[in-house]
């Protein structure tokens, strides 16, 4: 989503309703999320004797790097340049896309093979290059699957997690003209054979960056399939898109973050491939690109860095564990968020990257249960930041978040929350309100289904929610609860 696209509340509502009704999607997500969560939990329990201490150390590393980010960026550029890497600065998505296109045009490149890169999704590189007549081919298996059906990633780590093996078999059968199979090994073989043909003789490869090490001027890429290594070493020109928040000071810092990232992302202790790139190919080397270009992407990150409190979201190491543990995400999937970064971390960074006016509704897709904060490997207070962005959305807070001035605010929402606050802080009013709900909830359910009420706030809420059943003697329950509390 670009900064000039505005999604209305109704569009979000329609997207959410559509995905909630997709029973196959919900089944796939639950199965995948449960597997990822269980693998992570088991690994942490059996392999790490002080996981919480490691989390605290990771938090300190990221906070320290952010506190001197301008200095580290300059150091990274100087070291990388000394090693023969060409560093480019991109203020926004337009500048980043233009840099990549101009490089391709200069080198007479008509096809770019891509390793996994959420930054390239953020700037909508594929669509931009297509308009310019350049083909971008995804080589990550998950990215390839969704590219074949023209979908964006549903998850920041596992982009096709919403598709099961039968669906993938059908996608390959239709788009790659192969015999249908749902056997995972055979599906991998089909993708491998297809991609090997694409890799033959390609000139330009593009990847993301997991860590950029300031002291060395080097970048570190993590992956499990080998396609990232192909995209970065078998080509003549390697281009890497690096969000400026990916800078860390040293290899030691990067190693600690890597030790947090991989278990949180996949439930494995280490990735299959760790690609550390510190220069173009040297004269005595047999492989590697002749040119390495690194694009340092800002795209509103500097504005995020200037925000007290909200800057903490830049500590994200893109492990995706907050999505895996989110009780909202696993019901509706990433596409319901209508933006590149979904889930809890998306609710914090997307409004700040793309504008609160574009993505403000995302902050509603949160129960404030706090699981994301509890599980984040670098201790980003995600639930707290989402709550505070909600305050910004209705006109409170510091009023400095990108897109704040363009928000279309609903005065009724603020009035209702003010009234709710008054009732919720009064024991008497709260008890009276619940007693009243016990009697009128059947009527509210009936009214919400009427055509007139469908457009009201109650009607919209009732599309995807159910009023709780209030049964029994509420007064007696309150008395029993009081007895428990005071005993």
Short mmCIF file of C-alpha atoms in Angstrom, two decimals:
data_model
loop_
_atom_site.label_atom_id
_atom_site.label_comp_id
_atom_site.label_asym_id
_atom_site.label_seq_id
_atom_site.Cartn_x
_atom_site.Cartn_y
_atom_site.Cartn_z
CA UNK A 1 0.00 0.00 0.00
CA UNK A 2 1.43 3.35 -0.95
CA UNK A 3 1.12 6.44 1.17
CA UNK A 4 -1.57 8.00 -1.03
CA UNK A 5 -4.02 5.08 -0.80
CA UNK A 6 -6.77 5.36 1.77
CA UNK A 7 -8.72 2.34 2.92
CA UNK A 8 -12.06 3.15 4.52
CA UNK A 9 -13.44 1.46 7.62
CA UNK A 10 -16.03 -0.26 5.40
CA UNK A 11 -13.28 -1.80 3.26
CA UNK A 12 -11.58 -3.14 6.36
CA UNK A 13 -14.91 -4.49 7.61
CA UNK A 14 -15.60 -6.22 4.31
CA UNK A 15 -12.11 -7.74 4.21
CA UNK A 16 -12.41 -9.03 7.76
CA UNK A 17 -15.90 -10.45 7.16
CA UNK A 18 -14.73 -12.21 3.99
CA UNK A 19 -11.73 -13.85 5.65
CA UNK A 20 -13.67 -14.83 8.77
CA UNK A 21 -16.08 -16.71 6.51
CA UNK A 22 -13.21 -18.63 4.86
CA UNK A 23 -13.23 -21.83 6.92
CA UNK A 24 -10.29 -23.32 4.98
CA UNK A 25 -8.18 -20.24 5.71
CA UNK A 26 -8.93 -20.47 9.41
CA UNK A 27 -8.16 -24.18 9.50
CA UNK A 28 -4.84 -23.66 7.72
CA UNK A 29 -3.85 -20.77 9.98
CA UNK A 30 -4.72 -22.59 13.19
CA UNK A 31 -2.75 -25.66 12.18
CA UNK A 32 0.30 -23.63 11.14
CA UNK A 33 0.22 -21.22 14.08
CA UNK A 34 -0.10 -24.07 16.58
CA UNK A 35 2.90 -25.84 15.03
CA UNK A 36 5.07 -22.72 15.11
CA UNK A 37 4.10 -21.90 18.70
CA UNK A 38 4.67 -25.43 19.96
CA UNK A 39 8.04 -25.74 18.21
CA UNK A 40 9.18 -22.43 19.70
CA UNK A 41 8.01 -23.33 23.19
CA UNK A 42 9.67 -26.74 23.13
CA UNK A 43 12.97 -25.40 21.80
CA UNK A 44 13.17 -22.61 24.38
CA UNK A 45 12.34 -25.02 27.19
CA UNK A 46 14.89 -27.64 26.17
CA UNK A 47 17.78 -25.64 24.66
CA UNK A 48 17.98 -22.32 26.52
CA UNK A 49 18.76 -22.03 30.22
CA UNK A 50 18.25 -18.26 30.40
CA UNK A 51 15.92 -17.19 27.59
CA UNK A 52 14.64 -14.17 29.54
CA UNK A 53 18.17 -12.93 30.11
CA UNK A 54 18.85 -13.30 26.40
CA UNK A 55 15.71 -11.28 25.62
CA UNK A 56 16.87 -8.50 27.91
CA UNK A 57 20.27 -8.48 26.22
CA UNK A 58 18.64 -8.34 22.78
CA UNK A 59 16.48 -5.42 23.88
CA UNK A 60 19.54 -3.53 25.14
CA UNK A 61 21.43 -4.15 21.87
CA UNK A 62 18.63 -2.80 19.72
CA UNK A 63 17.96 0.17 21.99
CA UNK A 64 21.66 1.06 22.02
CA UNK A 65 21.87 0.83 18.23
CA UNK A 66 18.80 3.06 17.81
CA UNK A 67 20.20 5.60 20.26
CA UNK A 68 23.16 6.23 17.95
CA UNK A 69 21.66 5.21 14.63
CA UNK A 70 22.93 8.19 12.58
CA UNK A 71 26.50 7.48 13.71
CA UNK A 72 26.20 3.75 12.95
CA UNK A 73 24.71 4.42 9.51
CA UNK A 74 27.62 6.68 8.60
CA UNK A 75 30.10 4.12 9.92
CA UNK A 76 28.40 1.37 7.92
CA UNK A 77 28.52 3.44 4.72
CA UNK A 78 32.21 4.25 5.23
CA UNK A 79 33.24 0.63 5.93
CA UNK A 80 31.11 -0.79 3.12
CA UNK A 81 32.45 1.75 0.63
CA UNK A 82 36.01 0.87 1.63
CA UNK A 83 35.25 -2.74 0.76
CA UNK A 84 33.90 -1.87 -2.67
CA UNK A 85 30.17 -1.92 -1.92
CA UNK A 86 28.08 0.89 -3.36
CA UNK A 87 25.71 2.40 -0.78
CA UNK A 88 22.58 4.27 -1.84
CA UNK A 89 20.22 6.29 0.35
CA UNK A 90 16.47 6.23 -0.31
CA UNK A 91 14.20 8.64 1.52
CA UNK A 92 11.03 6.84 0.45
CA UNK A 93 9.69 4.01 -1.70
CA UNK A 94 9.77 6.08 -4.88
CA UNK A 95 13.49 6.79 -4.52
CA UNK A 96 14.26 3.14 -3.70
CA UNK A 97 12.31 1.88 -6.70
CA UNK A 98 14.00 4.39 -9.00
CA UNK A 99 17.48 3.36 -7.81
CA UNK A 100 16.76 -0.30 -8.59
CA UNK A 101 15.15 0.48 -11.95
CA UNK A 102 18.00 2.75 -13.03
CA UNK A 103 20.55 0.07 -12.11
CA UNK A 104 18.64 -2.51 -14.15
CA UNK A 105 18.30 -0.14 -17.09
CA UNK A 106 22.00 0.77 -16.96
CA UNK A 107 23.01 -2.93 -16.98
CA UNK A 108 20.44 -3.93 -19.66
CA UNK A 109 18.63 -6.21 -17.19
CA UNK A 110 15.09 -7.28 -18.07
CA UNK A 111 14.62 -9.89 -15.30
CA UNK A 112 15.51 -9.67 -11.60
CA UNK A 113 15.51 -12.74 -9.36
CA UNK A 114 14.55 -11.98 -5.78
CA UNK A 115 15.33 -13.57 -2.48
CA UNK A 116 12.81 -12.95 0.28
CA UNK A 117 12.51 -9.26 1.13
CA UNK A 118 9.68 -7.65 3.08
CA UNK A 119 11.26 -4.25 2.35
CA UNK A 120 10.66 -4.87 -1.36
CA UNK A 121 7.02 -5.67 -0.52
CA UNK A 122 6.83 -2.48 1.50
CA UNK A 123 7.88 -0.34 -1.48
CA UNK A 124 5.80 -2.40 -3.96
CA UNK A 125 8.84 -3.04 -6.09
CA UNK A 126 7.37 -5.83 -8.22
CA UNK A 127 4.45 -3.70 -9.38
CA UNK A 128 6.75 -0.75 -10.08
CA UNK A 129 9.16 -2.84 -12.15
CA UNK A 130 6.29 -4.44 -14.06
CA UNK A 131 5.10 -1.00 -15.13
CA UNK A 132 8.63 -0.31 -16.40
CA UNK A 133 8.79 -3.56 -18.37
CA UNK A 134 11.09 -5.44 -15.99
CA UNK A 135 10.10 -8.84 -14.61
CA UNK A 136 10.73 -9.65 -10.95
CA UNK A 137 10.68 -13.37 -10.10
CA UNK A 138 10.33 -14.52 -6.49
CA UNK A 139 12.63 -17.43 -5.59
CA UNK A 140 11.56 -18.02 -1.98
CA UNK A 141 9.12 -20.95 -2.09
CA UNK A 142 6.37 -19.17 -0.17
CA UNK A 143 6.81 -15.96 -2.16
CA UNK A 144 6.77 -17.94 -5.43
CA UNK A 145 3.47 -19.61 -4.48
CA UNK A 146 1.69 -16.34 -3.80
CA UNK A 147 3.28 -14.59 -6.80
CA UNK A 148 1.77 -17.24 -9.05
CA UNK A 149 -1.71 -16.27 -7.83
CA UNK A 150 -0.97 -12.55 -7.57
CA UNK A 151 -1.36 -12.31 -3.80
CA UNK A 152 0.75 -10.39 -1.26
CA UNK A 153 2.38 -12.23 1.66
CA UNK A 154 0.01 -13.23 4.43
CA UNK A 155 2.83 -13.40 7.03
CA UNK A 156 6.17 -11.63 7.33
CA UNK A 157 8.16 -14.88 7.71
CA UNK A 158 6.04 -17.57 6.05
CA UNK A 159 4.24 -15.74 3.24
CA UNK A 160 2.07 -18.66 2.03
CA UNK A 161 1.20 -20.14 5.42
CA UNK A 162 -2.51 -19.78 4.61
CA UNK A 163 -2.28 -22.40 1.84
CA UNK A 164 -2.21 -26.14 2.49
CA UNK A 165 -0.45 -28.68 0.32
CA UNK A 166 -3.59 -29.47 -1.72
CA UNK A 167 -4.06 -25.81 -2.57
CA UNK A 168 -0.36 -25.45 -3.45
CA UNK A 169 -0.61 -28.50 -5.69
CA UNK A 170 -3.52 -26.89 -7.52
CA UNK A 171 -1.61 -23.61 -7.87
CA UNK A 172 1.39 -25.39 -9.39
CA UNK A 173 -0.82 -27.49 -11.67
CA UNK A 174 -2.60 -24.43 -13.03
CA UNK A 175 0.28 -21.96 -13.27
CA UNK A 176 3.33 -24.17 -13.91
CA UNK A 177 1.47 -26.69 -16.10
CA UNK A 178 2.54 -29.75 -14.12
CA UNK A 179 0.78 -32.87 -12.89
CA UNK A 180 -1.16 -32.34 -9.67
CA UNK A 181 0.48 -33.64 -6.50
CA UNK A 182 0.09 -32.85 -2.83
CA UNK A 183 3.25 -34.63 -1.67
CA UNK A 184 5.55 -32.00 -0.05
CA UNK A 185 8.76 -33.50 -1.47
CA UNK A 186 7.28 -33.51 -4.97
CA UNK A 187 6.01 -29.95 -4.60
CA UNK A 188 9.51 -28.86 -3.57
CA UNK A 189 10.91 -30.67 -6.59
CA UNK A 190 8.52 -28.86 -8.94
CA UNK A 191 9.53 -25.48 -7.50
CA UNK A 192 13.22 -26.40 -7.64
CA UNK A 193 13.08 -27.41 -11.30
CA UNK A 194 11.18 -24.27 -12.23
CA UNK A 195 13.55 -21.95 -10.37
CA UNK A 196 16.72 -23.56 -11.65
CA UNK A 197 15.64 -22.63 -15.16
CA UNK A 198 15.15 -19.04 -14.01
CA UNK A 199 18.58 -18.91 -12.39
CA UNK A 200 20.35 -19.88 -15.60
CA UNK A 201 22.30 -16.88 -16.83
CA UNK A 202 20.53 -14.24 -14.72
CA UNK A 203 22.43 -10.99 -14.20
CA UNK A 204 20.78 -9.21 -11.27
CA UNK A 205 19.66 -10.60 -7.92
CA UNK A 206 17.86 -8.77 -5.14
CA UNK A 207 17.55 -9.63 -1.45
CA UNK A 208 16.60 -8.10 1.84
CA UNK A 209 18.90 -7.76 4.87
CA UNK A 210 18.51 -9.28 8.32
CA UNK A 211 21.42 -7.46 9.96
CA UNK A 212 23.75 -4.76 8.70
CA UNK A 213 26.97 -4.61 10.77
CA UNK A 214 28.31 -1.08 11.12
CA UNK A 215 31.83 -1.99 12.27
CA UNK A 216 32.40 -4.23 9.26
CA UNK A 217 30.28 -2.68 6.52
CA UNK A 218 28.82 -6.16 5.94
CA UNK A 219 25.29 -7.56 5.67
CA UNK A 220 23.93 -10.83 7.04
CA UNK A 221 21.13 -12.79 5.34
CA UNK A 222 19.28 -15.70 6.97
CA UNK A 223 17.36 -18.32 4.97
CA UNK A 224 16.51 -22.01 4.79
CA UNK A 225 16.20 -22.77 1.08
CA UNK A 226 19.40 -21.66 -0.64
CA UNK A 227 17.58 -19.28 -2.96
CA UNK A 228 18.92 -16.27 -1.05
CA UNK A 229 22.46 -17.49 -1.58
CA UNK A 230 21.77 -18.00 -5.29
CA UNK A 231 20.18 -14.55 -5.60
CA UNK A 232 23.17 -12.90 -3.94
CA UNK A 233 26.16 -14.85 -5.28
CA UNK A 234 25.34 -16.39 -8.68
CA UNK A 235 24.57 -13.04 -10.32
CA UNK A 236 26.75 -10.23 -11.64
CA UNK A 237 24.91 -7.55 -9.66
CA UNK A 238 23.52 -8.02 -6.17
CA UNK A 239 21.13 -5.39 -4.79
CA UNK A 240 20.10 -5.51 -1.13
CA UNK A 241 17.31 -3.39 0.35
CA UNK A 242 18.00 -2.57 3.99
CA UNK A 243 15.70 -0.66 6.30
CA UNK A 244 17.87 1.71 8.32
CA UNK A 245 16.71 0.08 11.57
CA UNK A 246 18.53 -3.15 10.60
CA UNK A 247 21.89 -1.58 11.54
CA UNK A 248 23.68 -3.06 14.56
CA UNK A 249 27.11 -2.18 15.81
CA UNK A 250 29.04 -5.45 15.75
CA UNK A 251 28.98 -9.10 14.71
CA UNK A 252 28.67 -10.00 18.39
CA UNK A 253 25.45 -7.97 18.59
CA UNK A 254 24.13 -9.58 15.42
CA UNK A 255 24.90 -13.07 16.76
CA UNK A 256 22.84 -12.45 19.88
CA UNK A 257 19.91 -11.15 17.84
CA UNK A 258 20.21 -14.11 15.47
CA UNK A 259 20.01 -16.45 18.48
CA UNK A 260 16.71 -14.75 19.41
CA UNK A 261 15.31 -14.44 15.90
CA UNK A 262 15.49 -17.98 14.54
CA UNK A 263 13.84 -19.85 17.46
CA UNK A 264 11.13 -17.18 17.61
CA UNK A 265 10.47 -17.33 13.87
CA UNK A 266 10.55 -21.06 13.12
CA UNK A 267 11.17 -22.97 16.35
CA UNK A 268 14.58 -24.09 15.05
CA UNK A 269 17.95 -23.27 16.67
CA UNK A 270 19.59 -22.05 13.45
CA UNK A 271 18.78 -21.44 9.79
CA UNK A 272 20.21 -23.67 7.06
CA UNK A 273 22.02 -20.79 5.35
CA UNK A 274 23.81 -17.82 6.91
CA UNK A 275 25.08 -15.55 4.14
CA UNK A 276 27.50 -12.82 5.23
CA UNK A 277 28.40 -10.46 2.39
CA UNK A 278 31.23 -8.00 2.94
CA UNK A 279 32.34 -7.10 -0.59
CA UNK A 280 31.89 -7.81 -4.30
CA UNK A 281 33.80 -10.73 -5.82
CA UNK A 282 37.55 -10.38 -5.47
CA UNK A 283 39.99 -11.30 -8.24
CA UNK A 284 40.99 -14.62 -6.64
CA UNK A 285 37.41 -15.70 -5.85
CA UNK A 286 35.43 -18.10 -8.04
CA UNK A 287 31.93 -16.87 -7.27
CA UNK A 288 30.07 -13.86 -5.98
CA UNK A 289 28.68 -10.76 -7.69
CA UNK A 290 30.89 -8.30 -9.50
CA UNK A 291 28.89 -5.44 -7.96
CA UNK A 292 27.10 -5.14 -4.62
CA UNK A 293 24.62 -2.31 -4.07
CA UNK A 294 22.97 -1.68 -0.71
CA UNK A 295 19.95 0.62 -0.51
CA UNK A 296 19.46 2.15 2.94
CA UNK A 297 15.71 2.74 3.11
CA UNK A 298 14.17 5.36 5.38
CA UNK A 299 10.48 5.53 4.38
CA UNK A 300 9.33 7.36 7.54
CA UNK A 301 11.65 5.43 9.86
CA UNK A 302 13.45 8.64 10.81
CA UNK A 303 10.12 10.10 11.88
CA UNK A 304 9.48 6.96 13.94
CA UNK A 305 12.89 7.33 15.56
CA UNK A 306 12.04 10.87 16.63
CA UNK A 307 8.90 9.73 18.48
CA UNK A 308 9.33 9.12 22.21
CA UNK A 309 7.90 5.71 23.03
CA UNK A 310 6.88 4.74 19.46
CA UNK A 311 10.52 4.50 18.36
CA UNK A 312 10.74 1.20 20.27
CA UNK A 313 8.97 -0.52 17.37
CA UNK A 314 12.16 -0.05 15.32
CA UNK A 315 13.73 -2.74 17.52
CA UNK A 316 11.74 -5.36 15.58
CA UNK A 317 13.91 -8.17 14.16
CA UNK A 318 11.06 -9.48 11.92
CA UNK A 319 10.68 -12.86 13.60
CA UNK A 320 6.89 -12.87 13.28
CA UNK A 321 6.29 -14.53 16.64
CA UNK A 322 3.81 -11.80 17.64
CA UNK A 323 1.67 -12.85 14.65
CA UNK A 324 1.94 -16.52 15.60
CA UNK A 325 0.61 -15.85 19.10
CA UNK A 326 -2.04 -13.24 18.20
CA UNK A 327 -5.64 -14.45 18.80
CA UNK A 328 -6.89 -11.99 16.17
CA UNK A 329 -4.36 -12.71 13.42
CA UNK A 330 -4.96 -16.47 13.50
CA UNK A 331 -8.68 -15.88 12.88
CA UNK A 332 -8.50 -13.43 9.98
CA UNK A 333 -5.02 -13.84 8.44
CA UNK A 334 -2.65 -11.18 7.20
CA UNK A 335 -4.60 -10.08 4.13
CA UNK A 336 -7.37 -8.64 6.32
CA UNK A 337 -4.99 -5.90 7.42
CA UNK A 338 -4.80 -4.56 3.83
CA UNK A 339 -1.13 -3.64 4.24
CA UNK A 340 2.37 -5.12 3.95
CA UNK A 341 2.99 -5.67 7.68
CA UNK A 342 0.06 -7.37 9.48
CA UNK A 343 -0.43 -8.57 13.03
CA UNK A 344 0.65 -6.79 16.23
CA UNK A 345 3.94 -5.44 14.86
CA UNK A 346 2.12 -4.30 11.74
CA UNK A 347 -0.43 -2.43 13.83
CA UNK A 348 2.45 -0.44 15.31
CA UNK A 349 4.76 0.14 12.35
CA UNK A 350 2.31 0.32 9.43
CA UNK A 351 0.49 3.46 10.65
CA UNK A 352 3.88 5.09 11.20
CA UNK A 353 5.31 4.08 7.80
CA UNK A 354 2.24 4.52 5.61
CA UNK A 355 0.36 7.08 7.71
CA UNK A 356 -2.16 6.88 10.53
CA UNK A 357 -4.80 8.15 8.10
CA UNK A 358 -4.19 5.11 5.86
CA UNK A 359 -3.75 2.42 8.49
CA UNK A 360 -5.39 3.72 11.65
CA UNK A 361 -8.15 1.13 11.50
CA UNK A 362 -5.56 -1.61 11.98
CA UNK A 363 -5.22 -0.66 15.62
CA UNK A 364 -8.78 -1.93 16.18
CA UNK A 365 -7.65 -5.46 15.28
CA UNK A 366 -6.27 -6.10 18.74
CA UNK A 367 -7.76 -7.53 21.94
CA UNK A 368 -4.97 -5.97 24.08
CA UNK A 369 -4.41 -9.42 25.57
CA UNK A 370 -0.67 -8.70 25.77
CA UNK A 371 0.56 -11.98 24.27
CA UNK A 372 2.64 -10.11 21.67
CA UNK A 373 4.47 -8.14 24.35
CA UNK A 374 5.03 -11.27 26.39
CA UNK A 375 6.49 -13.23 23.45
CA UNK A 376 8.50 -10.53 21.62
CA UNK A 377 12.16 -11.64 21.75
CA UNK A 378 13.42 -8.05 22.08
CA UNK A 379 10.67 -6.97 24.50
CA UNK A 380 8.86 -4.39 22.37
CA UNK A 381 5.78 -3.29 24.40
CA UNK A 382 3.50 -3.92 21.43
CA UNK A 383 0.15 -3.94 23.25
CA UNK A 384 1.02 -0.66 24.95
CA UNK A 385 2.06 0.94 21.66
CA UNK A 386 -1.13 -0.23 19.93
CA UNK A 387 -3.20 1.28 22.72
CA UNK A 388 -1.32 4.57 22.45
CA UNK A 389 -1.76 4.67 18.67
CA UNK A 390 -5.48 4.32 19.28
CA UNK A 391 -5.22 7.45 21.40
CA UNK A 392 -3.42 9.22 18.56
CA UNK A 393 -6.13 8.13 16.15
CA UNK A 394 -8.87 9.88 18.12
CA UNK A 395 -6.90 13.10 18.57
CA UNK A 396 -5.03 12.52 21.81
CA UNK A 397 -1.31 11.96 22.34
CA UNK A 398 1.58 14.00 20.87
CA UNK A 399 -0.06 14.33 17.42
CA UNK A 400 3.21 13.73 15.57
CA UNK A 401 2.56 10.34 13.95
CA UNK A 402 2.73 10.38 10.14
CA UNK A 403 -0.67 11.11 8.58
CA UNK A 404 -2.15 12.39 11.85
CA UNK A 405 -3.48 15.62 10.34
CA UNK A 406 -5.41 13.78 7.60
CA UNK A 407 -7.39 11.43 9.85
CA UNK A 408 -11.16 11.43 9.46
CA UNK A 409 -12.26 11.25 13.08
CA UNK A 410 -15.57 9.97 14.40
CA UNK A 411 -16.74 12.21 17.25
CA UNK A 412 -19.33 9.62 18.26
CA UNK A 413 -16.58 7.10 18.99
CA UNK A 414 -14.89 9.47 21.42
CA UNK A 415 -18.20 10.32 23.10
CA UNK A 416 -19.04 6.66 23.51
CA UNK A 417 -15.64 5.86 25.02
CA UNK A 418 -15.95 8.82 27.39
CA UNK A 419 -19.32 7.49 28.54
CA UNK A 420 -17.94 3.97 28.83
CA UNK A 421 -15.12 5.30 31.01
CA UNK A 422 -17.67 6.97 33.30
CA UNK A 423 -19.67 3.75 33.67
CA UNK A 424 -16.64 1.47 34.02
CA UNK A 425 -15.20 3.54 36.87
CA UNK A 426 -18.43 3.50 38.87
CA UNK A 427 -19.26 0.24 40.62
CA UNK A 428 -22.95 1.11 40.87
CA UNK A 429 -23.33 2.14 37.21
CA UNK A 430 -21.35 -0.90 36.05
CA UNK A 431 -23.66 -3.31 37.95
CA UNK A 432 -26.78 -1.52 36.73
CA UNK A 433 -25.47 -1.59 33.15
CA UNK A 434 -24.79 -5.33 33.22
CA UNK A 435 -28.20 -5.99 34.77
CA UNK A 436 -29.83 -3.97 31.99
CA UNK A 437 -27.83 -5.83 29.32
CA UNK A 438 -29.13 -9.11 30.68
CA UNK A 439 -32.66 -8.06 29.73
CA UNK A 440 -32.08 -6.07 26.52
CA UNK A 441 -29.38 -8.18 24.82
CA UNK A 442 -31.97 -10.25 22.87
CA UNK A 443 -33.50 -7.02 21.61
CA UNK A 444 -30.09 -5.62 20.62
CA UNK A 445 -29.31 -8.79 18.68
CA UNK A 446 -32.61 -8.49 16.82
CA UNK A 447 -32.17 -4.77 16.07
CA UNK A 448 -28.61 -5.28 14.82
CA UNK A 449 -29.95 -7.48 12.02
CA UNK A 450 -32.33 -4.85 10.66
CA UNK A 451 -31.37 -3.00 7.49
CA UNK A 452 -31.27 0.40 9.20
CA UNK A 453 -29.02 -0.80 12.02
CA UNK A 454 -26.55 -2.44 9.62
CA UNK A 455 -24.93 0.95 8.97
CA UNK A 456 -24.78 1.93 12.65
CA UNK A 457 -21.81 1.30 14.94
CA UNK A 458 -23.75 -1.45 16.71
CA UNK A 459 -24.62 -3.13 13.43
CA UNK A 460 -21.02 -3.06 12.21
CA UNK A 461 -19.79 -4.45 15.51
CA UNK A 462 -22.36 -7.24 15.44
CA UNK A 463 -21.24 -8.38 11.98
CA UNK A 464 -18.21 -10.09 13.50
CA UNK A 465 -19.08 -10.30 17.20
CA UNK A 466 -21.67 -11.86 19.46
CA UNK A 467 -23.03 -10.36 22.64
CA UNK A 468 -22.15 -12.51 25.66
CA UNK A 469 -24.81 -14.61 27.33
CA UNK A 470 -25.63 -13.04 30.70
CA UNK A 471 -27.34 -15.75 32.70
CA UNK A 472 -27.98 -16.30 36.39
CA UNK A 473 -28.34 -13.99 39.36
CA UNK A 474 -25.77 -11.25 38.69
CA UNK A 475 -26.24 -9.74 42.14
CA UNK A 476 -25.46 -13.07 43.81
CA UNK A 477 -22.37 -13.54 41.62
CA UNK A 478 -21.11 -10.08 42.56
CA UNK A 479 -21.61 -10.86 46.27
CA UNK A 480 -19.71 -14.14 45.92
CA UNK A 481 -16.91 -12.36 44.08
CA UNK A 482 -16.73 -9.74 46.81
CA UNK A 483 -16.45 -12.49 49.39
CA UNK A 484 -13.54 -14.08 47.55
CA UNK A 485 -11.77 -10.75 47.18
CA UNK A 486 -12.15 -9.66 50.78
CA UNK A 487 -11.33 -13.03 52.31
#
